[in-house]
């Protein structure tokens, strides 16, 4: 199947009418209670939506030298009793624009919502037609306008569903048609670090091993060179990249926002990308894009 011909592909850069109570669920399944956000209805700005399930990410925008939290919404699953996740991605994006963010922006302009008093900024993450890929990766002026850090591109089938329902319950699609591209130097895996001392537990540092674990596996997935700075990170989630010269994983940072490492299938996929990277030049060639997408759909 010629994926880019059969389906439309969109690409994006990866990141009130009454008082609402909002629950934000993080990547570690942490639930945060957020108060003070409002999602007014288009036909009545004094009324607001309830039972809204959005998908997005929290980023820190650098505005006038200050870090400002912003929640970027890139998808919608449910609004009221409407199962928006059953619609294709293009329709869902239009739904967000017209039904969620349009009325909200109108309420801001009319002074019904004071953004300065909101717990954080809210905006819809923009998507682009696949023909804009070259512009997104090469246009420095465009990238400089993005106020937060980005680490690649996400390609998504415009006709793909977000979710489905079985026995009245929401389920996620295991959708391999959503692909993420990163520059080779930014490919990394989130491991759980476990320090293994010598058999007598004497903490003889010269014999200490820094073992790396992923989800779904009881044995170590990899190993990195031990150094004393790793001691406080024992049993923590750490992000690592692979150094081909040293033939070893290298510590990047602690992932304080995560409680679990990447699952083994995710780690395997990232390793394949590290071993056989798709360069920027590859990405800009349409035949290569088609080959990548078809390979991942098999």
Coordinates of C-alpha atoms in Angstrom, one line a residue:
X1 CA 0.0 0.0 0.0
X2 CA 1.3 3.4 -0.9
X3 CA 0.7 5.1 2.4
X4 CA 1.2 8.7 1.4
X5 CA -0.9 8.4 -1.7
X6 CA -3.8 6.5 -0.2
X7 CA -4.0 8.6 2.9
X8 CA -3.3 12.3 3.6
X9 CA -0.4 12.8 6.0
X10 CA -0.1 15.7 8.4
X11 CA 3.1 16.8 10.2
X12 CA 3.5 18.9 13.3
X13 CA 6.4 20.1 15.4
X14 CA 6.7 18.0 18.8
X15 CA 5.0 20.3 22.5
X16 CA -14.3 31.0 31.1
X17 CA -18.1 30.7 31.3
X18 CA -17.8 29.5 34.8
X19 CA -15.2 27.9 37.0
X20 CA -14.0 24.5 35.8
X21 CA -12.2 21.8 37.6
X22 CA -9.6 20.1 35.3
X23 CA -7.7 17.0 36.0
X24 CA -4.4 16.6 34.1
X25 CA -3.0 13.1 33.8
X26 CA 0.8 13.0 33.2
X27 CA 3.0 10.4 31.5
X28 CA 3.5 8.7 34.8
X29 CA -0.3 8.6 35.4
X30 CA 0.0 11.3 38.0
X31 CA -3.3 13.2 38.3
X32 CA -3.2 17.0 39.0
X33 CA -6.2 19.0 40.0
X34 CA -6.2 22.3 38.1
X35 CA -8.8 25.0 38.8
X36 CA -9.7 28.2 37.0
X37 CA -9.7 27.1 33.3
X38 CA -12.8 27.7 31.1
X39 CA -13.9 26.3 27.8
X40 CA -16.9 28.4 26.7
X41 CA -19.4 27.2 24.1
X42 CA -19.6 28.9 20.7
X43 CA -23.3 29.7 20.9
X44 CA -23.2 30.9 24.5
X45 CA -19.9 32.2 25.9
X46 CA -21.4 32.2 29.4
X47 CA -21.9 28.5 29.3
X48 CA -19.0 26.0 29.1
X49 CA -18.3 22.4 28.1
X50 CA -18.1 19.5 30.5
X51 CA -16.7 16.0 30.2
X52 CA -13.9 17.1 27.8
X53 CA -11.0 14.8 27.2
X54 CA -8.1 16.4 25.4
X55 CA -4.6 15.1 24.5
X56 CA -1.6 17.4 24.7
X57 CA 1.7 18.2 26.3
X58 CA 2.9 20.8 28.8
X59 CA 5.8 22.9 27.6
X60 CA 7.7 25.9 28.9
X61 CA 7.7 28.8 26.5
X62 CA 10.6 31.3 26.9
X63 CA 8.8 34.7 26.7
X64 CA 10.8 37.9 27.3
X65 CA 13.4 35.9 29.2
X66 CA 10.8 34.2 31.5
X67 CA 9.6 30.6 31.4
X68 CA 5.8 30.4 30.9
X69 CA 3.9 27.1 31.1
X70 CA 1.7 26.3 28.1
X71 CA -0.5 23.3 27.5
X72 CA -0.3 22.4 23.8
X73 CA -3.4 20.5 22.7
X74 CA -2.9 18.3 19.7
X75 CA -6.0 16.1 19.8
X76 CA -9.5 15.6 21.3
X77 CA -11.1 12.4 22.3
X78 CA -14.5 13.3 23.8
X79 CA -16.6 16.4 24.4
X80 CA -19.8 16.0 26.4
X81 CA -21.5 12.9 25.0
X82 CA -19.8 13.3 21.5
X83 CA -17.2 10.7 20.8
X84 CA -14.9 13.0 18.8
X85 CA -12.2 10.3 18.8
X86 CA -14.2 8.3 16.2
X87 CA -13.6 11.1 13.7
X88 CA -10.5 11.3 11.4
X89 CA -7.6 13.5 12.5
X90 CA -8.4 16.3 10.1
X91 CA -12.0 16.5 11.4
X92 CA -10.7 16.4 15.0
X93 CA -8.3 19.2 14.4
X94 CA -11.1 21.3 12.9
X95 CA -13.3 20.5 15.9
X96 CA -10.6 21.8 18.2
X97 CA -10.2 25.0 16.2
X98 CA -13.9 25.8 15.8
X99 CA -15.5 24.3 18.9
X100 CA -12.8 24.6 21.6
X101 CA -10.3 27.3 20.8
X102 CA -12.4 29.6 18.6
X103 CA -15.0 30.3 21.4
X104 CA -12.2 30.5 24.0
X105 CA -10.3 33.1 22.0
X106 CA -13.5 35.1 21.4
X107 CA -14.2 35.1 25.2
X108 CA -10.6 36.4 25.8
X109 CA -11.0 39.2 23.3
X110 CA -14.3 40.2 24.9
X111 CA -12.7 40.3 28.3
X112 CA -14.7 37.3 29.6
X113 CA -11.5 35.4 30.2
X114 CA -8.4 36.9 31.8
X115 CA -5.4 34.9 30.5
X116 CA -3.2 36.5 33.1
X117 CA -5.2 34.8 35.9
X118 CA -5.2 31.4 34.2
X119 CA -3.0 28.6 35.7
X120 CA -1.2 28.3 32.4
X121 CA -1.6 29.2 28.7
X122 CA -3.6 27.0 26.4
X123 CA -3.2 26.7 22.6
X124 CA -3.8 24.2 19.8
X125 CA -0.7 22.6 18.4
X126 CA -0.5 23.4 14.7
X127 CA -0.2 20.7 12.0
X128 CA 1.0 21.1 8.5
X129 CA 0.7 19.3 5.2
X130 CA 3.5 16.9 4.4
X131 CA 4.7 19.1 1.6
X132 CA 5.9 21.6 4.3
X133 CA 8.5 19.1 5.7
X134 CA 11.4 20.9 4.1
X135 CA 10.2 24.2 5.4
X136 CA 9.8 22.8 9.0
X137 CA 13.3 21.3 9.2
X138 CA 15.3 23.9 7.3
X139 CA 13.6 27.3 7.9
X140 CA 15.5 28.8 10.8
X141 CA 13.2 31.8 10.9
X142 CA 10.2 29.5 11.5
X143 CA 11.9 27.4 14.1
X144 CA 13.1 30.5 15.9
X145 CA 9.5 31.6 16.4
X146 CA 8.7 28.5 18.5
X147 CA 9.1 29.6 22.1
X148 CA 9.8 26.1 23.5
X149 CA 12.3 23.3 22.7
X150 CA 11.5 20.9 19.9
X151 CA 13.2 17.6 19.1
X152 CA 11.8 16.4 15.7
X153 CA 8.7 16.0 13.6
X154 CA 5.6 13.8 14.0
X155 CA 3.9 12.3 10.9
X156 CA 0.3 11.3 11.4
X157 CA -2.3 9.9 9.0
X158 CA -5.0 12.5 8.5
X159 CA -7.7 9.9 8.2
X160 CA -6.7 7.9 11.3
X161 CA -8.9 7.7 14.4
X162 CA -7.7 8.7 17.8
X163 CA -9.7 6.1 19.8
X164 CA -12.4 3.5 19.7
X165 CA -15.0 2.3 22.2
X166 CA -15.7 -1.2 23.3
X167 CA -18.5 -2.1 25.8
X168 CA -18.9 1.6 26.4
X169 CA -15.3 2.1 27.5
X170 CA -12.7 4.2 25.8
X171 CA -9.7 2.4 24.3
X172 CA -6.6 3.7 22.5
X173 CA -5.6 2.6 19.0
X174 CA -2.3 0.9 18.8
X175 CA -1.6 3.1 15.8
X176 CA 1.7 2.4 14.1
X177 CA 0.8 5.0 11.5
X178 CA 1.9 7.8 13.9
X179 CA 5.6 8.2 13.2
X180 CA 8.2 10.4 14.9
X181 CA 11.4 11.6 13.4
X182 CA 14.4 13.0 15.4
X183 CA 17.9 14.0 14.3
X184 CA 20.2 11.1 15.1
X185 CA 21.9 13.0 18.0
X186 CA 18.6 13.4 19.8
X187 CA 17.5 9.7 19.7
X188 CA 17.4 8.5 23.3
X189 CA 15.9 5.9 25.6
X190 CA 14.5 6.3 29.1
X191 CA 15.9 3.5 31.3
X192 CA 15.7 2.6 35.0
X193 CA 19.2 2.7 36.4
X194 CA 20.2 -0.1 38.8
X195 CA 23.6 -0.1 40.4
X196 CA 25.0 -3.5 41.1
X197 CA 27.8 -3.7 43.6
X198 CA 30.1 -6.6 44.2
X199 CA 28.8 -9.9 45.5
X200 CA 29.6 -8.9 49.1
X201 CA 27.7 -5.6 48.9
X202 CA 30.8 -3.7 50.0
X203 CA 30.1 -0.9 47.5
X204 CA 33.5 -1.3 46.1
X205 CA 33.1 1.3 43.4
X206 CA 35.7 -0.3 41.1
X207 CA 33.4 -3.3 40.7
X208 CA 30.1 -1.5 40.5
X209 CA 28.0 -2.0 37.4
X210 CA 25.5 0.5 36.0
X211 CA 22.7 -1.7 34.6
X212 CA 19.9 -0.3 32.4
X213 CA 16.4 -1.7 32.5
X214 CA 13.3 -1.2 30.3
X215 CA 9.7 -2.1 30.9
X216 CA 8.6 -5.7 30.3
X217 CA 12.0 -7.2 30.8
X218 CA 13.5 -8.6 34.0
X219 CA 17.1 -8.7 32.7
X220 CA 19.2 -5.7 31.9
X221 CA 18.6 -4.2 28.5
X222 CA 22.1 -2.5 28.5
X223 CA 24.9 -1.2 30.6
X224 CA 26.8 2.1 30.9
X225 CA 30.1 3.1 32.4
X226 CA 29.8 3.6 36.1
X227 CA 30.9 6.9 37.7
X228 CA 30.2 8.3 41.2
X229 CA 27.8 10.9 39.9
X230 CA 25.4 8.0 39.1
X231 CA 25.0 6.9 42.8
X232 CA 22.2 9.4 43.6
X233 CA 20.4 8.2 40.5
X234 CA 20.2 4.5 41.5
X235 CA 16.7 3.2 40.9
X236 CA 15.7 6.4 39.1
X237 CA 14.6 6.9 35.5
X238 CA 17.3 8.4 33.3
X239 CA 17.5 9.4 29.7
X240 CA 20.5 8.0 27.7
X241 CA 21.9 8.4 24.2
X242 CA 24.3 5.9 22.6
X243 CA 27.9 6.9 22.0
X244 CA 29.2 4.8 19.0
X245 CA 32.8 5.8 19.7
X246 CA 32.7 4.6 23.3
X247 CA 30.3 1.8 22.4
X248 CA 28.2 2.6 25.5
X249 CA 25.1 4.4 26.7
X250 CA 25.7 7.9 28.0
X251 CA 23.7 9.7 30.7
X252 CA 21.8 12.8 29.5
X253 CA 19.5 13.7 32.4
X254 CA 17.2 12.4 35.1
X255 CA 13.6 12.0 34.0
X256 CA 11.9 13.4 37.1
X257 CA 8.6 13.5 35.2
X258 CA 8.5 9.7 34.7
X259 CA 8.0 6.8 37.0
X260 CA 8.6 4.1 34.5
X261 CA 11.2 3.4 31.8
X262 CA 10.4 3.0 28.1
X263 CA 8.7 -0.3 27.3
X264 CA 10.9 -2.9 25.6
X265 CA 9.1 -2.6 22.2
X266 CA 9.7 1.2 22.3
X267 CA 13.3 0.7 23.2
X268 CA 13.8 -1.8 20.4
X269 CA 12.3 0.6 17.9
X270 CA 14.5 3.4 19.1
X271 CA 17.6 1.2 18.8
X272 CA 16.7 0.3 15.2
X273 CA 16.5 4.0 14.5
X274 CA 19.9 4.7 16.2
X275 CA 21.5 1.8 14.2
X276 CA 19.9 2.8 10.9
X277 CA 19.1 6.5 11.2
X278 CA 17.0 8.5 8.8
X279 CA 19.0 11.7 8.1
X280 CA 17.5 15.0 7.3
X281 CA 18.4 14.5 3.6
X282 CA 16.6 11.2 3.7
X283 CA 13.6 12.8 5.2
X284 CA 13.3 15.4 2.5
X285 CA 13.1 12.7 -0.2
X286 CA 9.5 11.7 -0.7
X287 CA 10.3 8.1 -1.8
X288 CA 12.2 7.7 1.5
X289 CA 9.3 9.0 3.5
X290 CA 7.0 6.5 1.8
X291 CA 9.4 3.7 2.4
X292 CA 9.7 4.5 6.1
X293 CA 5.9 4.7 6.6
X294 CA 5.2 1.5 4.7
X295 CA 8.0 -0.3 6.6
X296 CA 6.4 0.7 9.9
X297 CA 2.9 -0.4 8.8
X298 CA 4.1 -4.0 8.0

